[in-house]
Amino acid sequence: MFEGFEETRVDVGEASLFVRFGGEGPPVVLLHGHPRTSATWHRVAPQLVAAGHTVVCPDLRGYGRSRGPRFTADHEGYSKRAVADDVVAVMRHLGQRRFALAGHDRGGSVALRLVLDHPEAVSRVAFLDCLPLTEHLSRITAEFATQWWHWFFFAQPGIPERVITADPDSWYHGEPEVMGRENYDEWRHATRDPDVVRAMLEDYRAGLTVDRGHEEADRAAGTRVTCPALILWSLKDDLEDLYGDPLAIWQRWATDVRGYGIDSGHHVAEQAPDALAHALTDFLRPAPAS
C-alpha cells in the first residue's frame, strides 16, 4: 500500500498522530471514518498523487496508530474541534497552511468542524457519506433509530467497551478481498486494541454532547462553509433513503454546494475508488482562467 508515500508521527501536544503523505503539488487531506484507519484511502490516494497533488492521510486522534489524551467525562479530548485542530497542526508541521480537504463518515464531521473553525486554512472541502451531526439528530425517526442504533449504544458509559472488546472480530466486520489485504490487516489490528476501541467510542460520545453544542452554536451565529463544497453519497447506503436529497440539507450549511451519488456501499474509498478519485480530481482541478 501507498507506494512512494512516507510515514511519520506528528506530536501535536496532547495527541500524537500517525500520518502518511506523498506526492507533489496542491495539498489535499483525506480523513477516514469509523472504524477505519488512513489505510482506507490506499486505492484513492495514489490516483490523487498521479493527478498532481500532495496527499496527506492521518489516522484520526485515537484511531489506528494515532493516540489521544486521557479520557474525561466531558469528552472534550475527542471532540471534532480537538481533532480538527490536530489536522491543522499536522499540515503546518508539513509546511502547508492552506489545503483542500475530504472527509468520510466521522471524518466528514471533522472536516466540517475544521472548515468552520479555520476557514482560512481550507481551499475546498468534500463531504462523503455524511451530514452535520445536528441534522441527523433533528431527523430521528424509527427508521433512523433502527439503522443507526449504534450511535446511542456507543454513548452509554462503560457498557460498549466491555461488549466490543470481549469479541472485536465478531463486532467489526470487514472483507479482505474488498478492503485489500494490507488495509484489512491494519484495520483488524486496530480494532483489537482496547485503547483504540475506547477512543472510537469517545468520538461518538463527543458527537452527542460537545460536538452537538458546537454545531448548534454555529447555526445560531449563522456560521457557514464559504469555500466550494462537494457532497458525495453512496447510492447503496441509506443516507438518501433516510433524508432525501443530501444537497438540500448541505445547502443550509454551505454557500457553494454541488455533488451527486456514487454507485457504492458505505466504504466508498474501498468499494468504488476509481469513481471517488475521479470525482475528487475533477473537484480539485483549478478553474480555467477567464
Coordinates of C-alpha atoms in Angstrom, one line a residue:
M1 CA 0.0 0.0 0.0
F2 CA 0.9 3.7 -0.5
E3 CA 4.0 3.0 -2.7
G4 CA 6.2 6.1 -2.7
F5 CA 4.5 7.6 0.4
E6 CA 6.3 8.5 3.6
E7 CA 5.1 7.7 7.1
T8 CA 5.7 9.9 10.1
R9 CA 4.4 10.6 13.6
V10 CA 3.5 14.2 14.5
D11 CA 3.2 15.3 18.1
V12 CA 0.5 17.9 18.3
G13 CA 0.6 18.4 22.1
E14 CA -2.0 16.3 23.8
A15 CA -2.1 13.8 20.9
S16 CA 0.3 12.0 18.6
L17 CA -0.8 11.3 15.1
F18 CA 0.4 8.7 12.6
V19 CA 0.5 10.3 9.1
R20 CA 1.0 9.0 5.6
F21 CA 1.9 11.6 2.9
G22 CA 3.2 11.6 -0.6
G23 CA 3.2 13.4 -3.9
E24 CA 3.9 17.0 -5.1
G25 CA 1.5 19.8 -5.8
P26 CA -1.5 21.4 -4.2
P27 CA -2.1 19.6 -0.9
V28 CA -5.3 17.6 -0.1
V29 CA -6.0 15.9 3.3
L30 CA -8.1 12.7 3.4
L31 CA -9.9 12.0 6.7
H32 CA -11.2 8.5 7.2
G33 CA -14.3 7.4 9.1
H34 CA -15.3 4.8 11.8
P35 CA -13.9 2.3 12.3
R36 CA -11.3 2.6 9.6
T37 CA -7.7 4.0 9.5
S38 CA -5.9 6.1 7.0
A39 CA -5.2 2.8 5.1
T40 CA -8.8 3.0 3.8
W41 CA -7.5 5.5 1.2
H42 CA -4.9 3.2 -0.3
R43 CA -6.6 3.0 -3.7
V44 CA -7.6 6.6 -3.9
A45 CA -4.5 8.5 -2.6
P46 CA -2.2 7.3 -5.3
Q47 CA -4.6 8.4 -8.0
L48 CA -4.7 11.9 -6.5
V49 CA -0.9 11.9 -6.4
A50 CA -0.9 10.9 -10.1
A51 CA -3.2 13.9 -10.7
G52 CA -0.6 16.3 -9.3
H53 CA -1.4 16.6 -5.6
T54 CA 0.4 16.2 -2.3
V55 CA -1.8 13.8 -0.4
V56 CA -1.9 13.6 3.4
C57 CA -3.7 10.8 5.2
P58 CA -3.6 10.9 9.0
D59 CA -5.1 8.4 11.4
L60 CA -7.6 10.5 13.4
R61 CA -6.9 11.1 17.1
G62 CA -7.3 7.7 18.9
Y63 CA -7.9 5.7 15.7
G64 CA -5.4 3.3 14.2
R65 CA -1.8 4.2 15.2
S66 CA -2.7 7.7 16.5
R67 CA -3.0 8.3 20.2
G68 CA -5.0 10.9 22.1
P69 CA -5.2 12.3 25.6
R70 CA -6.7 10.6 28.7
F71 CA -10.5 10.1 28.6
T72 CA -12.6 12.6 30.5
A73 CA -16.3 12.8 31.5
D74 CA -16.9 15.8 29.2
H75 CA -15.4 14.0 26.1
E76 CA -13.6 17.3 25.1
G77 CA -10.4 15.5 24.3
Y78 CA -12.1 13.6 21.4
S79 CA -14.3 16.4 20.2
K80 CA -14.3 17.2 16.5
R81 CA -12.8 20.6 17.4
A82 CA -9.8 18.9 19.0
V83 CA -9.4 16.5 16.1
A84 CA -9.7 19.4 13.5
D85 CA -7.0 21.3 15.4
D86 CA -4.8 18.2 15.1
V87 CA -5.2 18.2 11.3
V88 CA -4.2 21.9 11.1
A89 CA -1.2 21.2 13.3
V90 CA -0.1 18.3 11.1
M91 CA -0.4 20.4 8.0
R92 CA 1.7 23.2 9.5
H93 CA 4.2 20.6 10.5
L94 CA 4.4 19.5 6.9
G95 CA 4.8 23.2 5.8
Q96 CA 1.2 23.6 4.5
R97 CA -1.0 26.4 5.8
R98 CA -3.8 26.1 3.2
F99 CA -5.1 22.8 1.7
A100 CA -8.1 21.0 0.3
L101 CA -9.9 18.6 2.5
A102 CA -12.1 15.5 2.1
G103 CA -13.8 13.7 5.0
H104 CA -15.7 10.4 5.0
D105 CA -18.3 9.4 7.7
R106 CA -16.9 10.6 11.1
G107 CA -14.0 12.2 9.1
G108 CA -16.7 14.3 7.4
S109 CA -17.7 15.7 10.8
V110 CA -14.1 16.6 11.5
A111 CA -13.9 18.2 8.1
L112 CA -17.0 20.4 8.8
R113 CA -15.6 21.5 12.2
L114 CA -12.2 22.3 10.6
V115 CA -13.6 24.4 7.8
L116 CA -15.9 26.3 10.2
D117 CA -13.2 26.9 12.8
H118 CA -10.3 27.5 10.3
P119 CA -11.9 28.9 7.1
E120 CA -8.6 30.5 6.1
A121 CA -6.9 27.0 6.0
V122 CA -9.3 25.3 3.6
S123 CA -9.5 26.0 -0.1
R124 CA -12.1 23.3 -0.9
V125 CA -13.9 20.6 1.0
A126 CA -15.6 17.4 0.1
F127 CA -18.1 15.7 2.5
L128 CA -18.5 12.0 1.8
D129 CA -21.5 10.0 3.1
C130 CA -22.2 12.4 6.0
L131 CA -24.3 15.2 7.2
P132 CA -23.8 17.6 10.1
L133 CA -24.4 15.7 13.3
T134 CA -27.2 18.0 14.3
E135 CA -29.0 17.4 11.0
H136 CA -29.1 13.7 11.8
L137 CA -30.3 14.3 15.4
S138 CA -33.0 16.7 14.3
R139 CA -34.4 14.0 12.0
I140 CA -34.6 11.0 14.3
T141 CA -37.3 8.6 13.2
A142 CA -37.9 4.9 13.9
E143 CA -36.0 4.1 10.8
F144 CA -33.0 6.1 11.8
A145 CA -33.1 4.7 15.4
T146 CA -33.3 1.1 14.0
Q147 CA -30.5 1.5 11.4
W148 CA -28.2 3.9 13.4
W149 CA -28.8 2.5 16.9
H150 CA -25.1 2.1 17.4
W151 CA -24.8 5.9 17.9
F152 CA -26.8 5.7 21.1
F153 CA -25.3 2.4 22.2
F154 CA -21.8 3.8 21.9
A155 CA -22.8 6.8 24.0
Q156 CA -23.5 4.6 27.0
P157 CA -20.8 4.8 29.8
G158 CA -18.7 1.6 30.1
I159 CA -21.0 -0.9 28.5
P160 CA -19.9 -0.8 24.8
E161 CA -16.3 -1.2 25.8
R162 CA -17.0 -4.5 27.6
V163 CA -19.2 -5.8 24.8
I164 CA -16.9 -4.9 21.9
T165 CA -13.5 -5.9 23.4
A166 CA -14.9 -9.3 24.5
D167 CA -15.0 -10.3 20.8
P168 CA -13.9 -7.5 18.5
D169 CA -13.6 -9.8 15.5
S170 CA -17.4 -10.6 15.7
W171 CA -18.3 -6.9 16.3
Y172 CA -16.3 -5.3 13.4
H173 CA -16.9 -6.8 10.0
G174 CA -14.6 -6.5 7.0
E175 CA -13.7 -8.5 3.9
P176 CA -10.0 -8.6 2.9
E177 CA -10.9 -9.2 -0.7
V178 CA -12.9 -5.9 -0.8
M179 CA -10.7 -3.9 1.5
G180 CA -7.4 -5.2 0.3
R181 CA -5.4 -7.5 2.5
E182 CA -2.9 -4.9 3.9
N183 CA -5.7 -2.4 4.7
Y184 CA -7.8 -5.2 6.3
D185 CA -4.9 -6.4 8.4
E186 CA -4.1 -2.9 9.6
W187 CA -7.8 -2.2 10.4
R188 CA -8.1 -5.6 12.2
H189 CA -5.1 -4.9 14.3
A190 CA -6.5 -1.5 15.4
T191 CA -10.0 -2.8 16.3
R192 CA -8.4 -5.5 18.6
D193 CA -6.7 -2.7 20.6
P194 CA -8.8 -1.7 23.7
D195 CA -7.4 1.8 23.7
V196 CA -8.5 2.3 20.1
V197 CA -11.9 0.9 20.8
R198 CA -12.4 3.3 23.7
A199 CA -11.2 6.3 21.6
M200 CA -13.6 5.4 18.8
L201 CA -16.4 5.3 21.4
E202 CA -15.3 8.7 22.8
D203 CA -15.7 10.1 19.2
Y204 CA -19.4 9.1 19.3
R205 CA -19.9 10.3 22.9
A206 CA -18.4 13.7 21.9
G207 CA -20.7 13.7 18.9
L208 CA -23.9 13.6 21.0
T209 CA -22.6 16.2 23.6
V210 CA -19.9 18.7 23.0
D211 CA -19.9 18.4 19.1
R212 CA -23.7 18.9 19.1
G213 CA -23.2 22.0 21.2
H214 CA -20.6 23.4 18.8
E215 CA -22.9 22.9 15.8
E216 CA -25.9 24.4 17.5
A217 CA -23.7 27.5 18.3
D218 CA -22.7 27.7 14.6
R219 CA -26.4 27.6 13.5
A220 CA -27.3 30.3 16.0
A221 CA -24.5 32.5 14.8
G222 CA -25.2 31.9 11.1
T223 CA -21.7 30.5 10.5
R224 CA -21.4 28.8 7.1
V225 CA -18.9 27.0 4.9
T226 CA -17.9 29.6 2.3
C227 CA -15.4 27.6 0.2
P228 CA -16.6 25.3 -2.6
A229 CA -18.1 22.1 -1.1
L230 CA -18.6 18.8 -2.9
I231 CA -21.2 16.4 -1.5
L232 CA -20.9 12.7 -2.4
W233 CA -23.0 9.9 -1.1
S234 CA -23.2 6.1 -1.6
L235 CA -26.3 5.0 -3.5
K236 CA -26.2 1.6 -1.8
D237 CA -26.1 3.2 1.6
D238 CA -29.0 4.7 3.5
L239 CA -28.3 8.4 3.6
E240 CA -30.6 9.3 0.7
D241 CA -33.3 6.8 1.7
L242 CA -33.5 8.4 5.2
Y243 CA -33.3 12.1 4.3
G244 CA -34.0 12.6 0.6
D245 CA -31.6 14.9 -1.3
P246 CA -28.4 15.4 0.8
L247 CA -27.6 18.5 -1.3
A248 CA -30.7 20.3 0.0
I249 CA -29.5 19.7 3.6
W250 CA -26.0 20.8 3.0
Q251 CA -27.2 24.0 1.4
R252 CA -28.3 25.1 4.9
W253 CA -24.6 25.0 5.8
A254 CA -22.6 26.0 2.8
T255 CA -22.9 28.7 0.2
D256 CA -21.4 26.8 -2.8
V257 CA -22.6 23.2 -3.0
R258 CA -22.5 20.6 -5.7
G259 CA -22.5 16.8 -5.7
Y260 CA -24.1 13.5 -6.6
G261 CA -24.5 9.9 -5.6
I262 CA -21.9 7.2 -6.4
D263 CA -22.7 3.6 -7.1
S264 CA -21.2 2.1 -4.0
G265 CA -21.7 0.9 -0.5
H266 CA -20.8 3.0 2.5
H267 CA -17.0 2.5 2.4
V268 CA -16.7 4.2 -1.0
A269 CA -12.9 4.6 -0.9
E270 CA -12.6 0.8 -0.8
Q271 CA -15.6 -0.2 -2.9
A272 CA -15.6 2.5 -5.7
P273 CA -12.1 4.0 -5.5
D274 CA -11.9 5.0 -9.2
A275 CA -15.2 6.8 -9.2
L276 CA -14.3 8.6 -6.0
A277 CA -10.8 9.5 -7.2
H278 CA -12.3 10.9 -10.4
A279 CA -14.9 12.9 -8.5
L280 CA -12.2 14.4 -6.2
T281 CA -9.8 15.1 -9.0
D282 CA -12.4 16.9 -11.0
F283 CA -13.5 18.9 -8.0
L284 CA -9.9 19.8 -7.0
R285 CA -8.9 20.9 -10.6
P286 CA -8.3 24.6 -10.7
A287 CA -10.9 26.6 -12.6
P288 CA -9.7 27.8 -16.0
A289 CA -8.5 31.3 -16.2
S290 CA -11.1 33.7 -17.6

